[in-house]
mmCIF file with all atom_site columns, C-alpha atoms in Angstrom:
data_model
loop_
_atom_site.group_PDB
_atom_site.id
_atom_site.type_symbol
_atom_site.label_atom_id
_atom_site.label_alt_id
_atom_site.label_comp_id
_atom_site.label_asym_id
_atom_site.label_entity_id
_atom_site.label_seq_id
_atom_site.pdbx_PDB_ins_code
_atom_site.Cartn_x
_atom_site.Cartn_y
_atom_site.Cartn_z
_atom_site.occupancy
_atom_site.B_iso_or_equiv
_atom_site.pdbx_formal_charge
_atom_site.auth_seq_id
_atom_site.auth_comp_id
_atom_site.auth_asym_id
_atom_site.auth_atom_id
_atom_site.pdbx_PDB_model_num
ATOM 1   C CA . MET A 1 1   ? -32.204 22.793  32.020  1.00 53.00 ? 297 MET A CA 1
ATOM 2   C CA . THR A 1 2   ? -30.431 19.756  31.590  1.00 50.00 ? 298 THR A CA 1
ATOM 3   C CA . THR A 1 3   ? -26.321 20.125  30.844  1.00 50.00 ? 299 THR A CA 1
ATOM 4   C CA . ARG A 1 4   ? -24.524 18.305  28.750  1.00 45.00 ? 300 ARG A CA 1
ATOM 5   C CA . ARG A 1 5   ? -21.760 16.134  29.111  1.00 44.00 ? 301 ARG A CA 1
ATOM 6   C CA . SER A 1 6   ? -18.098 17.144  27.981  1.00 42.00 ? 302 SER A CA 1
ATOM 7   C CA . GLY A 1 7   ? -16.070 14.910  27.838  1.00 40.00 ? 303 GLY A CA 1
ATOM 8   C CA . ARG A 1 8   ? -15.304 11.168  26.209  1.00 43.00 ? 304 ARG A CA 1
ATOM 9   C CA . ARG A 1 9   ? -18.845 10.079  24.383  1.00 45.00 ? 305 ARG A CA 1
ATOM 10  C CA . PRO A 1 10  ? -20.428 6.886   26.123  1.00 49.00 ? 306 PRO A CA 1
ATOM 11  C CA . GLY A 1 11  ? -20.146 3.858   24.947  1.00 52.00 ? 307 GLY A CA 1
ATOM 12  C CA . ASP A 1 12  ? -18.572 0.358   24.232  1.00 57.00 ? 308 ASP A CA 1
ATOM 13  C CA . PRO A 1 13  ? -14.339 1.897   24.503  1.00 64.00 ? 309 PRO A CA 1
ATOM 14  C CA . ASP A 1 14  ? -13.459 -0.720  21.862  1.00 88.00 ? 310 ASP A CA 1
ATOM 15  C CA . THR A 1 15  ? -15.542 0.904   19.172  1.00 90.00 ? 311 THR A CA 1
ATOM 16  C CA . ARG A 1 16  ? -12.530 2.043   17.198  1.00 91.00 ? 312 ARG A CA 1
ATOM 17  C CA . GLY A 1 17  ? -10.931 -1.282  17.179  1.00 89.00 ? 313 GLY A CA 1
ATOM 18  C CA . ALA A 1 18  ? -14.664 -2.610  16.460  1.00 91.00 ? 314 ALA A CA 1
ATOM 19  C CA . ILE A 1 19  ? -13.751 -0.098  12.722  1.00 93.00 ? 315 ILE A CA 1
ATOM 20  C CA . LEU A 1 20  ? -10.536 -1.393  11.922  1.00 88.00 ? 316 LEU A CA 1
ATOM 21  C CA . HIS A 1 21  ? -11.496 -4.921  12.392  1.00 87.00 ? 317 HIS A CA 1
ATOM 22  C CA . GLY A 1 22  ? -14.539 -5.011  10.460  1.00 89.00 ? 318 GLY A CA 1
ATOM 23  C CA . ALA A 1 23  ? -12.622 -2.832  7.664   1.00 87.00 ? 319 ALA A CA 1
ATOM 24  C CA . ARG A 1 24  ? -9.774  -5.226  7.153   1.00 80.00 ? 320 ARG A CA 1
ATOM 25  C CA . GLU A 1 25  ? -12.506 -8.299  7.085   1.00 81.00 ? 321 GLU A CA 1
ATOM 26  C CA . LEU A 1 26  ? -14.147 -6.010  4.204   1.00 83.00 ? 322 LEU A CA 1
ATOM 27  C CA . PHE A 1 27  ? -11.070 -4.815  2.365   1.00 78.00 ? 323 PHE A CA 1
ATOM 28  C CA . ALA A 1 28  ? -9.417  -8.331  2.186   1.00 68.00 ? 324 ALA A CA 1
ATOM 29  C CA . ARG A 1 29  ? -13.019 -10.103 1.016   1.00 76.00 ? 325 ARG A CA 1
ATOM 30  C CA . ASP A 1 30  ? -13.324 -7.156  -1.471  1.00 76.00 ? 326 ASP A CA 1
ATOM 31  C CA . GLY A 1 31  ? -11.376 -4.802  -1.508  1.00 69.00 ? 327 GLY A CA 1
ATOM 32  C CA . PHE A 1 32  ? -10.412 -0.918  -1.144  1.00 74.00 ? 328 PHE A CA 1
ATOM 33  C CA . ASP A 1 33  ? -13.366 0.335   -3.470  1.00 74.00 ? 329 ASP A CA 1
ATOM 34  C CA . LYS A 1 34  ? -16.076 -1.630  -3.029  1.00 81.00 ? 330 LYS A CA 1
ATOM 35  C CA . THR A 1 35  ? -16.319 -1.401  0.249   1.00 86.00 ? 331 THR A CA 1
ATOM 36  C CA . SER A 1 36  ? -17.975 1.464   1.628   1.00 93.00 ? 332 SER A CA 1
ATOM 37  C CA . VAL A 1 37  ? -17.560 3.261   4.225   1.00 94.00 ? 333 VAL A CA 1
ATOM 38  C CA . ARG A 1 38  ? -21.867 2.859   5.285   1.00 95.00 ? 334 ARG A CA 1
ATOM 39  C CA . ALA A 1 39  ? -20.227 -1.376  5.203   1.00 95.00 ? 335 ALA A CA 1
ATOM 40  C CA . ILE A 1 40  ? -18.384 -0.900  7.382   1.00 94.00 ? 336 ILE A CA 1
ATOM 41  C CA . ALA A 1 41  ? -19.703 0.984   10.045  1.00 94.00 ? 337 ALA A CA 1
ATOM 42  C CA . SER A 1 42  ? -22.425 -1.320  9.743   1.00 94.00 ? 338 SER A CA 1
ATOM 43  C CA . ALA A 1 43  ? -19.696 -4.544  10.317  1.00 93.00 ? 339 ALA A CA 1
ATOM 44  C CA . ALA A 1 44  ? -18.773 -2.764  13.444  1.00 93.00 ? 340 ALA A CA 1
ATOM 45  C CA . GLY A 1 45  ? -21.807 -2.079  14.509  1.00 92.00 ? 341 GLY A CA 1
ATOM 46  C CA . VAL A 1 46  ? -21.411 1.413   14.730  1.00 93.00 ? 342 VAL A CA 1
ATOM 47  C CA . ASP A 1 47  ? -22.718 4.103   13.106  1.00 92.00 ? 343 ASP A CA 1
ATOM 48  C CA . ALA A 1 48  ? -20.910 5.364   9.747   1.00 93.00 ? 344 ALA A CA 1
ATOM 49  C CA . ALA A 1 49  ? -20.196 8.993   11.611  1.00 93.00 ? 345 ALA A CA 1
ATOM 50  C CA . LEU A 1 50  ? -18.070 6.676   14.111  1.00 92.00 ? 346 LEU A CA 1
ATOM 51  C CA . VAL A 1 51  ? -16.163 5.857   11.455  1.00 94.00 ? 347 VAL A CA 1
ATOM 52  C CA . HIS A 1 52  ? -15.475 8.928   10.237  1.00 93.00 ? 348 HIS A CA 1
ATOM 53  C CA . HIS A 1 53  ? -14.612 10.388  13.557  1.00 93.00 ? 349 HIS A CA 1
ATOM 54  C CA . TYR A 1 54  ? -12.279 7.652   14.546  1.00 93.00 ? 350 TYR A CA 1
ATOM 55  C CA . PHE A 1 55  ? -10.235 7.935   10.691  1.00 92.00 ? 351 PHE A CA 1
ATOM 56  C CA . GLY A 1 56  ? -11.190 11.053  8.583   1.00 92.00 ? 352 GLY A CA 1
ATOM 57  C CA . THR A 1 57  ? -11.611 9.165   5.032   1.00 89.00 ? 353 THR A CA 1
ATOM 58  C CA . LYS A 1 58  ? -11.942 5.518   4.426   1.00 87.00 ? 354 LYS A CA 1
ATOM 59  C CA . HIS A 1 59  ? -8.297  5.835   2.699   1.00 81.00 ? 355 HIS A CA 1
ATOM 60  C CA . LYS A 1 60  ? -6.762  6.754   6.333   1.00 84.00 ? 356 LYS A CA 1
ATOM 61  C CA . LEU A 1 61  ? -9.147  4.001   7.159   1.00 88.00 ? 357 LEU A CA 1
ATOM 62  C CA . PHE A 1 62  ? -7.567  1.530   5.053   1.00 81.00 ? 358 PHE A CA 1
ATOM 63  C CA . LEU A 1 63  ? -3.833  2.773   5.935   1.00 76.00 ? 359 LEU A CA 1
ATOM 64  C CA . GLU A 1 64  ? -4.693  2.664   9.499   1.00 82.00 ? 360 GLU A CA 1
ATOM 65  C CA . ALA A 1 65  ? -6.310  -1.388  8.855   1.00 79.00 ? 361 ALA A CA 1
ATOM 66  C CA . VAL A 1 66  ? -3.418  -2.744  6.914   1.00 71.00 ? 362 VAL A CA 1
ATOM 67  C CA . ALA A 1 67  ? -0.787  -0.704  9.083   1.00 69.00 ? 363 ALA A CA 1
ATOM 68  C CA . ILE A 1 68  ? 1.147   0.688   6.553   1.00 66.00 ? 364 ILE A CA 1
ATOM 69  C CA . PRO A 1 69  ? 3.884   2.629   7.780   1.00 63.00 ? 365 PRO A CA 1
ATOM 70  C CA . VAL A 1 70  ? 3.697   5.155   4.879   1.00 68.00 ? 366 VAL A CA 1
ATOM 71  C CA . ASP A 1 71  ? 0.744   6.803   3.084   1.00 70.00 ? 367 ASP A CA 1
ATOM 72  C CA . PRO A 1 72  ? 1.296   5.109   -0.620  1.00 71.00 ? 368 PRO A CA 1
ATOM 73  C CA . ALA A 1 73  ? -0.481  8.388   -2.404  1.00 74.00 ? 369 ALA A CA 1
ATOM 74  C CA . GLU A 1 74  ? 3.230   10.115  -0.963  1.00 77.00 ? 370 GLU A CA 1
ATOM 75  C CA . ILE A 1 75  ? 5.491   7.405   -2.641  1.00 76.00 ? 371 ILE A CA 1
ATOM 76  C CA . LEU A 1 76  ? 3.081   8.096   -6.280  1.00 75.00 ? 372 LEU A CA 1
ATOM 77  C CA . ALA A 1 77  ? 2.977   12.276  -6.072  1.00 80.00 ? 373 ALA A CA 1
ATOM 78  C CA . GLU A 1 78  ? 6.982   12.302  -6.142  1.00 80.00 ? 374 GLU A CA 1
ATOM 79  C CA . LEU A 1 79  ? 6.482   9.358   -8.707  1.00 79.00 ? 375 LEU A CA 1
ATOM 80  C CA . SER A 1 80  ? 3.943   11.751  -10.879 1.00 84.00 ? 376 SER A CA 1
ATOM 81  C CA . SER A 1 81  ? 6.287   14.482  -12.427 1.00 86.00 ? 377 SER A CA 1
ATOM 82  C CA . VAL A 1 82  ? 9.073   11.542  -14.149 1.00 87.00 ? 378 VAL A CA 1
ATOM 83  C CA . ASP A 1 83  ? 7.940   11.036  -17.408 1.00 90.00 ? 379 ASP A CA 1
ATOM 84  C CA . VAL A 1 84  ? 7.127   7.528   -17.894 1.00 89.00 ? 380 VAL A CA 1
ATOM 85  C CA . GLU A 1 85  ? 9.676   6.374   -20.393 1.00 91.00 ? 381 GLU A CA 1
ATOM 86  C CA . HIS A 1 86  ? 12.290  6.438   -17.011 1.00 90.00 ? 382 HIS A CA 1
ATOM 87  C CA . LEU A 1 87  ? 9.435   5.553   -14.788 1.00 91.00 ? 383 LEU A CA 1
ATOM 88  C CA . GLY A 1 88  ? 11.781  2.609   -14.188 1.00 92.00 ? 384 GLY A CA 1
ATOM 89  C CA . VAL A 1 89  ? 15.163  3.645   -12.317 1.00 93.00 ? 385 VAL A CA 1
ATOM 90  C CA . GLN A 1 90  ? 12.586  5.936   -10.584 1.00 91.00 ? 386 GLN A CA 1
ATOM 91  C CA . LEU A 1 91  ? 10.132  3.522   -9.261  1.00 90.00 ? 387 LEU A CA 1
ATOM 92  C CA . ILE A 1 92  ? 13.145  1.523   -7.687  1.00 92.00 ? 388 ILE A CA 1
ATOM 93  C CA . ARG A 1 93  ? 14.864  4.714   -6.153  1.00 92.00 ? 389 ARG A CA 1
ATOM 94  C CA . VAL A 1 94  ? 11.631  5.805   -4.521  1.00 87.00 ? 390 VAL A CA 1
ATOM 95  C CA . VAL A 1 95  ? 10.018  2.217   -2.857  1.00 86.00 ? 391 VAL A CA 1
ATOM 96  C CA . LEU A 1 96  ? 13.578  1.271   -1.574  1.00 90.00 ? 392 LEU A CA 1
ATOM 97  C CA . GLY A 1 97  ? 14.759  4.057   -0.511  1.00 88.00 ? 393 GLY A CA 1
ATOM 98  C CA . VAL A 1 98  ? 11.651  4.228   1.797   1.00 83.00 ? 394 VAL A CA 1
ATOM 99  C CA . TRP A 1 99  ? 12.478  0.527   2.153   1.00 86.00 ? 395 TRP A CA 1
ATOM 100 C CA . ASP A 1 100 ? 15.964  1.503   3.188   1.00 88.00 ? 396 ASP A CA 1
ATOM 101 C CA . GLY A 1 101 ? 14.795  4.136   5.945   1.00 82.00 ? 397 GLY A CA 1
ATOM 102 C CA . GLU A 1 102 ? 12.991  4.103   9.665   1.00 74.00 ? 398 GLU A CA 1
ATOM 103 C CA . LEU A 1 103 ? 9.796   2.564   7.844   1.00 73.00 ? 399 LEU A CA 1
ATOM 104 C CA . ARG A 1 104 ? 12.565  -1.078  7.662   1.00 79.00 ? 400 ARG A CA 1
ATOM 105 C CA . SER A 1 105 ? 10.861  -2.565  10.184  1.00 73.00 ? 401 SER A CA 1
ATOM 106 C CA . ALA A 1 106 ? 7.894   -2.137  10.359  1.00 69.00 ? 402 ALA A CA 1
ATOM 107 C CA . GLY A 1 107 ? 7.678   -2.498  6.247   1.00 73.00 ? 403 GLY A CA 1
ATOM 108 C CA . VAL A 1 108 ? 9.408   -5.661  7.381   1.00 76.00 ? 404 VAL A CA 1
ATOM 109 C CA . ALA A 1 109 ? 6.791   -6.906  9.540   1.00 67.00 ? 405 ALA A CA 1
ATOM 110 C CA . LEU A 1 110 ? 3.516   -6.161  7.587   1.00 71.00 ? 406 LEU A CA 1
ATOM 111 C CA . LEU A 1 111 ? 4.996   -7.813  4.614   1.00 74.00 ? 407 LEU A CA 1
ATOM 112 C CA . LYS A 1 112 ? 5.473   -11.371 7.165   1.00 74.00 ? 408 LYS A CA 1
ATOM 113 C CA . THR A 1 113 ? 2.325   -10.660 8.405   1.00 65.00 ? 409 THR A CA 1
ATOM 114 C CA . THR A 1 114 ? 0.751   -10.216 5.427   1.00 70.00 ? 410 THR A CA 1
ATOM 115 C CA . LEU A 1 115 ? 2.349   -12.877 3.120   1.00 72.00 ? 411 LEU A CA 1
ATOM 116 C CA . ALA A 1 116 ? 1.890   -15.663 6.188   1.00 67.00 ? 412 ALA A CA 1
ATOM 117 C CA . ALA A 1 117 ? -1.522  -14.944 5.874   1.00 63.00 ? 413 ALA A CA 1
ATOM 118 C CA . PRO A 1 118 ? -4.938  -17.205 5.173   1.00 61.00 ? 414 PRO A CA 1
ATOM 119 C CA . ASP A 1 119 ? -6.031  -14.244 2.637   1.00 61.00 ? 415 ASP A CA 1
ATOM 120 C CA . ALA A 1 120 ? -3.742  -12.201 0.636   1.00 64.00 ? 416 ALA A CA 1
ATOM 121 C CA . GLY A 1 121 ? -7.182  -9.661  -0.188  1.00 64.00 ? 417 GLY A CA 1
ATOM 122 C CA . ILE A 1 122 ? -5.684  -7.021  1.932   1.00 61.00 ? 418 ILE A CA 1
ATOM 123 C CA . ILE A 1 123 ? -1.783  -6.351  0.114   1.00 66.00 ? 419 ILE A CA 1
ATOM 124 C CA . ARG A 1 124 ? -3.595  -7.485  -3.251  1.00 69.00 ? 420 ARG A CA 1
ATOM 125 C CA . SER A 1 125 ? -6.605  -4.836  -3.288  1.00 66.00 ? 421 SER A CA 1
ATOM 126 C CA . PHE A 1 126 ? -3.715  -2.304  -2.318  1.00 66.00 ? 422 PHE A CA 1
ATOM 127 C CA . LEU A 1 127 ? -1.449  -3.165  -5.010  1.00 69.00 ? 423 LEU A CA 1
ATOM 128 C CA . GLY A 1 128 ? -3.887  -3.405  -7.653  1.00 68.00 ? 424 GLY A CA 1
ATOM 129 C CA . GLU A 1 129 ? -6.701  -0.854  -6.363  1.00 63.00 ? 425 GLU A CA 1
ATOM 130 C CA . ILE A 1 130 ? -3.991  1.791   -4.906  1.00 65.00 ? 426 ILE A CA 1
ATOM 131 C CA . ILE A 1 131 ? -0.386  1.593   -6.485  1.00 74.00 ? 427 ILE A CA 1
ATOM 132 C CA . LEU A 1 132 ? -0.467  -0.438  -9.751  1.00 80.00 ? 428 LEU A CA 1
ATOM 133 C CA . THR A 1 133 ? -4.378  1.150   -10.569 1.00 81.00 ? 429 THR A CA 1
ATOM 134 C CA . ASN A 1 134 ? -2.511  4.583   -10.321 1.00 82.00 ? 430 ASN A CA 1
ATOM 135 C CA . ILE A 1 135 ? 0.758   3.310   -12.821 1.00 86.00 ? 431 ILE A CA 1
ATOM 136 C CA . ALA A 1 136 ? -1.598  1.592   -14.866 1.00 87.00 ? 432 ALA A CA 1
ATOM 137 C CA . GLN A 1 137 ? -3.287  5.237   -15.921 1.00 87.00 ? 433 GLN A CA 1
ATOM 138 C CA . ARG A 1 138 ? 0.585   6.403   -16.599 1.00 88.00 ? 434 ARG A CA 1
ATOM 139 C CA . VAL A 1 139 ? 1.070   2.801   -19.646 1.00 89.00 ? 435 VAL A CA 1
ATOM 140 C CA . GLU A 1 140 ? -0.227  2.440   -22.834 1.00 84.00 ? 436 GLU A CA 1
ATOM 141 C CA . ASP A 1 141 ? -1.518  -1.003  -23.819 1.00 90.00 ? 437 ASP A CA 1
ATOM 142 C CA . ASP A 1 142 ? -1.671  -4.083  -21.738 1.00 93.00 ? 438 ASP A CA 1
ATOM 143 C CA . ALA A 1 143 ? -2.165  -1.429  -18.380 1.00 91.00 ? 439 ALA A CA 1
ATOM 144 C CA . GLU A 1 144 ? -2.957  -4.777  -16.539 1.00 91.00 ? 440 GLU A CA 1
ATOM 145 C CA . ILE A 1 145 ? 0.104   -7.363  -17.744 1.00 93.00 ? 441 ILE A CA 1
ATOM 146 C CA . ARG A 1 146 ? 2.272   -4.970  -17.603 1.00 93.00 ? 442 ARG A CA 1
ATOM 147 C CA . THR A 1 147 ? 1.420   -3.650  -13.762 1.00 91.00 ? 443 THR A CA 1
ATOM 148 C CA . SER A 1 148 ? 1.456   -7.324  -12.858 1.00 90.00 ? 444 SER A CA 1
ATOM 149 C CA . LEU A 1 149 ? 4.837   -7.843  -13.987 1.00 93.00 ? 445 LEU A CA 1
ATOM 150 C CA . LEU A 1 150 ? 5.798   -5.289  -12.212 1.00 91.00 ? 446 LEU A CA 1
ATOM 151 C CA . ALA A 1 151 ? 4.054   -5.824  -9.522  1.00 89.00 ? 447 ALA A CA 1
ATOM 152 C CA . THR A 1 152 ? 6.369   -9.641  -9.804  1.00 91.00 ? 448 THR A CA 1
ATOM 153 C CA . GLN A 1 153 ? 9.842   -8.044  -10.020 1.00 93.00 ? 449 GLN A CA 1
ATOM 154 C CA . MET A 1 154 ? 9.267   -5.478  -7.326  1.00 90.00 ? 450 MET A CA 1
ATOM 155 C CA . LEU A 1 155 ? 7.915   -7.388  -4.806  1.00 88.00 ? 451 LEU A CA 1
ATOM 156 C CA . GLY A 1 156 ? 10.315  -9.720  -5.079  1.00 93.00 ? 452 GLY A CA 1
ATOM 157 C CA . LEU A 1 157 ? 13.020  -7.686  -5.070  1.00 93.00 ? 453 LEU A CA 1
ATOM 158 C CA . ILE A 1 158 ? 11.683  -6.789  -1.130  1.00 90.00 ? 454 ILE A CA 1
ATOM 159 C CA . VAL A 1 159 ? 11.868  -9.964  0.052   1.00 90.00 ? 455 VAL A CA 1
ATOM 160 C CA . THR A 1 160 ? 14.855  -10.609 -1.455  1.00 94.00 ? 456 THR A CA 1
ATOM 161 C CA . ARG A 1 161 ? 15.644  -8.181  -0.440  1.00 93.00 ? 457 ARG A CA 1
ATOM 162 C CA . TYR A 1 162 ? 14.784  -7.243  2.970   1.00 89.00 ? 458 TYR A CA 1
ATOM 163 C CA . VAL A 1 163 ? 12.625  -10.481 4.436   1.00 86.00 ? 459 VAL A CA 1
ATOM 164 C CA . VAL A 1 164 ? 15.660  -13.195 2.698   1.00 90.00 ? 460 VAL A CA 1
ATOM 165 C CA . GLU A 1 165 ? 17.877  -10.893 2.892   1.00 91.00 ? 461 GLU A CA 1
ATOM 166 C CA . LEU A 1 166 ? 19.614  -12.626 -0.312  1.00 96.00 ? 462 LEU A CA 1
ATOM 167 C CA . GLU A 1 167 ? 23.298  -11.138 -0.144  1.00 97.00 ? 463 GLU A CA 1
ATOM 168 C CA . PRO A 1 168 ? 24.366  -9.399  -2.422  1.00 97.00 ? 464 PRO A CA 1
ATOM 169 C CA . ILE A 1 169 ? 20.801  -7.927  -2.689  1.00 96.00 ? 465 ILE A CA 1
ATOM 170 C CA . ALA A 1 170 ? 20.606  -6.537  0.423   1.00 96.00 ? 466 ALA A CA 1
ATOM 171 C CA . SER A 1 171 ? 23.342  -5.092  1.962   1.00 97.00 ? 467 SER A CA 1
ATOM 172 C CA . MET A 1 172 ? 24.238  -3.805  -2.226  1.00 97.00 ? 468 MET A CA 1
ATOM 173 C CA . PRO A 1 173 ? 24.176  -0.032  -2.657  1.00 97.00 ? 469 PRO A CA 1
ATOM 174 C CA . LEU A 1 174 ? 20.314  1.264   -2.879  1.00 96.00 ? 470 LEU A CA 1
ATOM 175 C CA . ASP A 1 175 ? 21.546  3.089   -6.985  1.00 96.00 ? 471 ASP A CA 1
ATOM 176 C CA . ASP A 1 176 ? 23.367  -0.753  -8.198  1.00 97.00 ? 472 ASP A CA 1
ATOM 177 C CA . VAL A 1 177 ? 20.834  -2.478  -7.642  1.00 97.00 ? 473 VAL A CA 1
ATOM 178 C CA . ALA A 1 178 ? 18.726  0.646   -8.877  1.00 96.00 ? 474 ALA A CA 1
ATOM 179 C CA . ARG A 1 179 ? 20.658  0.788   -12.343 1.00 96.00 ? 475 ARG A CA 1
ATOM 180 C CA . LYS A 1 180 ? 20.181  -3.385  -12.537 1.00 97.00 ? 476 LYS A CA 1
ATOM 181 C CA . VAL A 1 181 ? 16.931  -3.878  -12.347 1.00 97.00 ? 477 VAL A CA 1
ATOM 182 C CA . GLY A 1 182 ? 15.108  -0.749  -13.288 1.00 96.00 ? 478 GLY A CA 1
ATOM 183 C CA . PRO A 1 183 ? 16.185  -1.283  -16.947 1.00 97.00 ? 479 PRO A CA 1
ATOM 184 C CA . THR A 1 184 ? 13.590  -4.540  -16.342 1.00 96.00 ? 480 THR A CA 1
ATOM 185 C CA . LEU A 1 185 ? 10.610  -2.576  -14.264 1.00 95.00 ? 481 LEU A CA 1
ATOM 186 C CA . GLN A 1 186 ? 11.538  -0.316  -17.682 1.00 96.00 ? 482 GLN A CA 1
ATOM 187 C CA . ARG A 1 187 ? 10.772  -3.254  -19.967 1.00 96.00 ? 483 ARG A CA 1
ATOM 188 C CA . TYR A 1 188 ? 7.669   -3.862  -18.010 1.00 96.00 ? 484 TYR A CA 1
ATOM 189 C CA . LEU A 1 189 ? 6.020   -0.294  -18.528 1.00 94.00 ? 485 LEU A CA 1
ATOM 190 C CA . THR A 1 190 ? 7.628   0.379   -22.249 1.00 94.00 ? 486 THR A CA 1
ATOM 191 C CA . GLY A 1 191 ? 9.239   -2.535  -23.560 1.00 94.00 ? 487 GLY A CA 1
ATOM 192 C CA . GLU A 1 192 ? 8.313   -5.662  -25.605 1.00 92.00 ? 488 GLU A CA 1
ATOM 193 C CA . LEU A 1 193 ? 6.409   -8.009  -24.219 1.00 89.00 ? 489 LEU A CA 1
#
């Protein structure tokens, strides 16, 4: 009779790191939708079950691979009850509310790192396939153009406020920013282009 040992599985102690490395490369190259857990496992030289063991779901692996300090599903859930005709102002309040909070330094570090990378595939995948796709489903016409315009404004605002820290935008109260910039986002979403 053999007894089964409990505790850590034998093998490479950095299996988790290898999975993250493979995931980052594949997400950057192929995007979120076209990257499978099986492909990530293959890139890491492990079984797909280990990917699930360490990360649970592909979505959770993606969040950890790009080091996003907040789950975008929570932000999108908060916006889902807002009518698309009023989404511009509320989008500013919710997104900047996260950035103004305790996650600011992690968000700035992530943004600087991502923008300085030779290939912005991961951020493009995150924006395009997770955030903008969700909003595009709520827009009636020209959704791809409208959400791309929305991304330019939001990314520019975030870089200006948190990375460059250009005054008076950097210290402007959140409600003032929402009131001043929100109508531009709303025009991109529902107005005349």
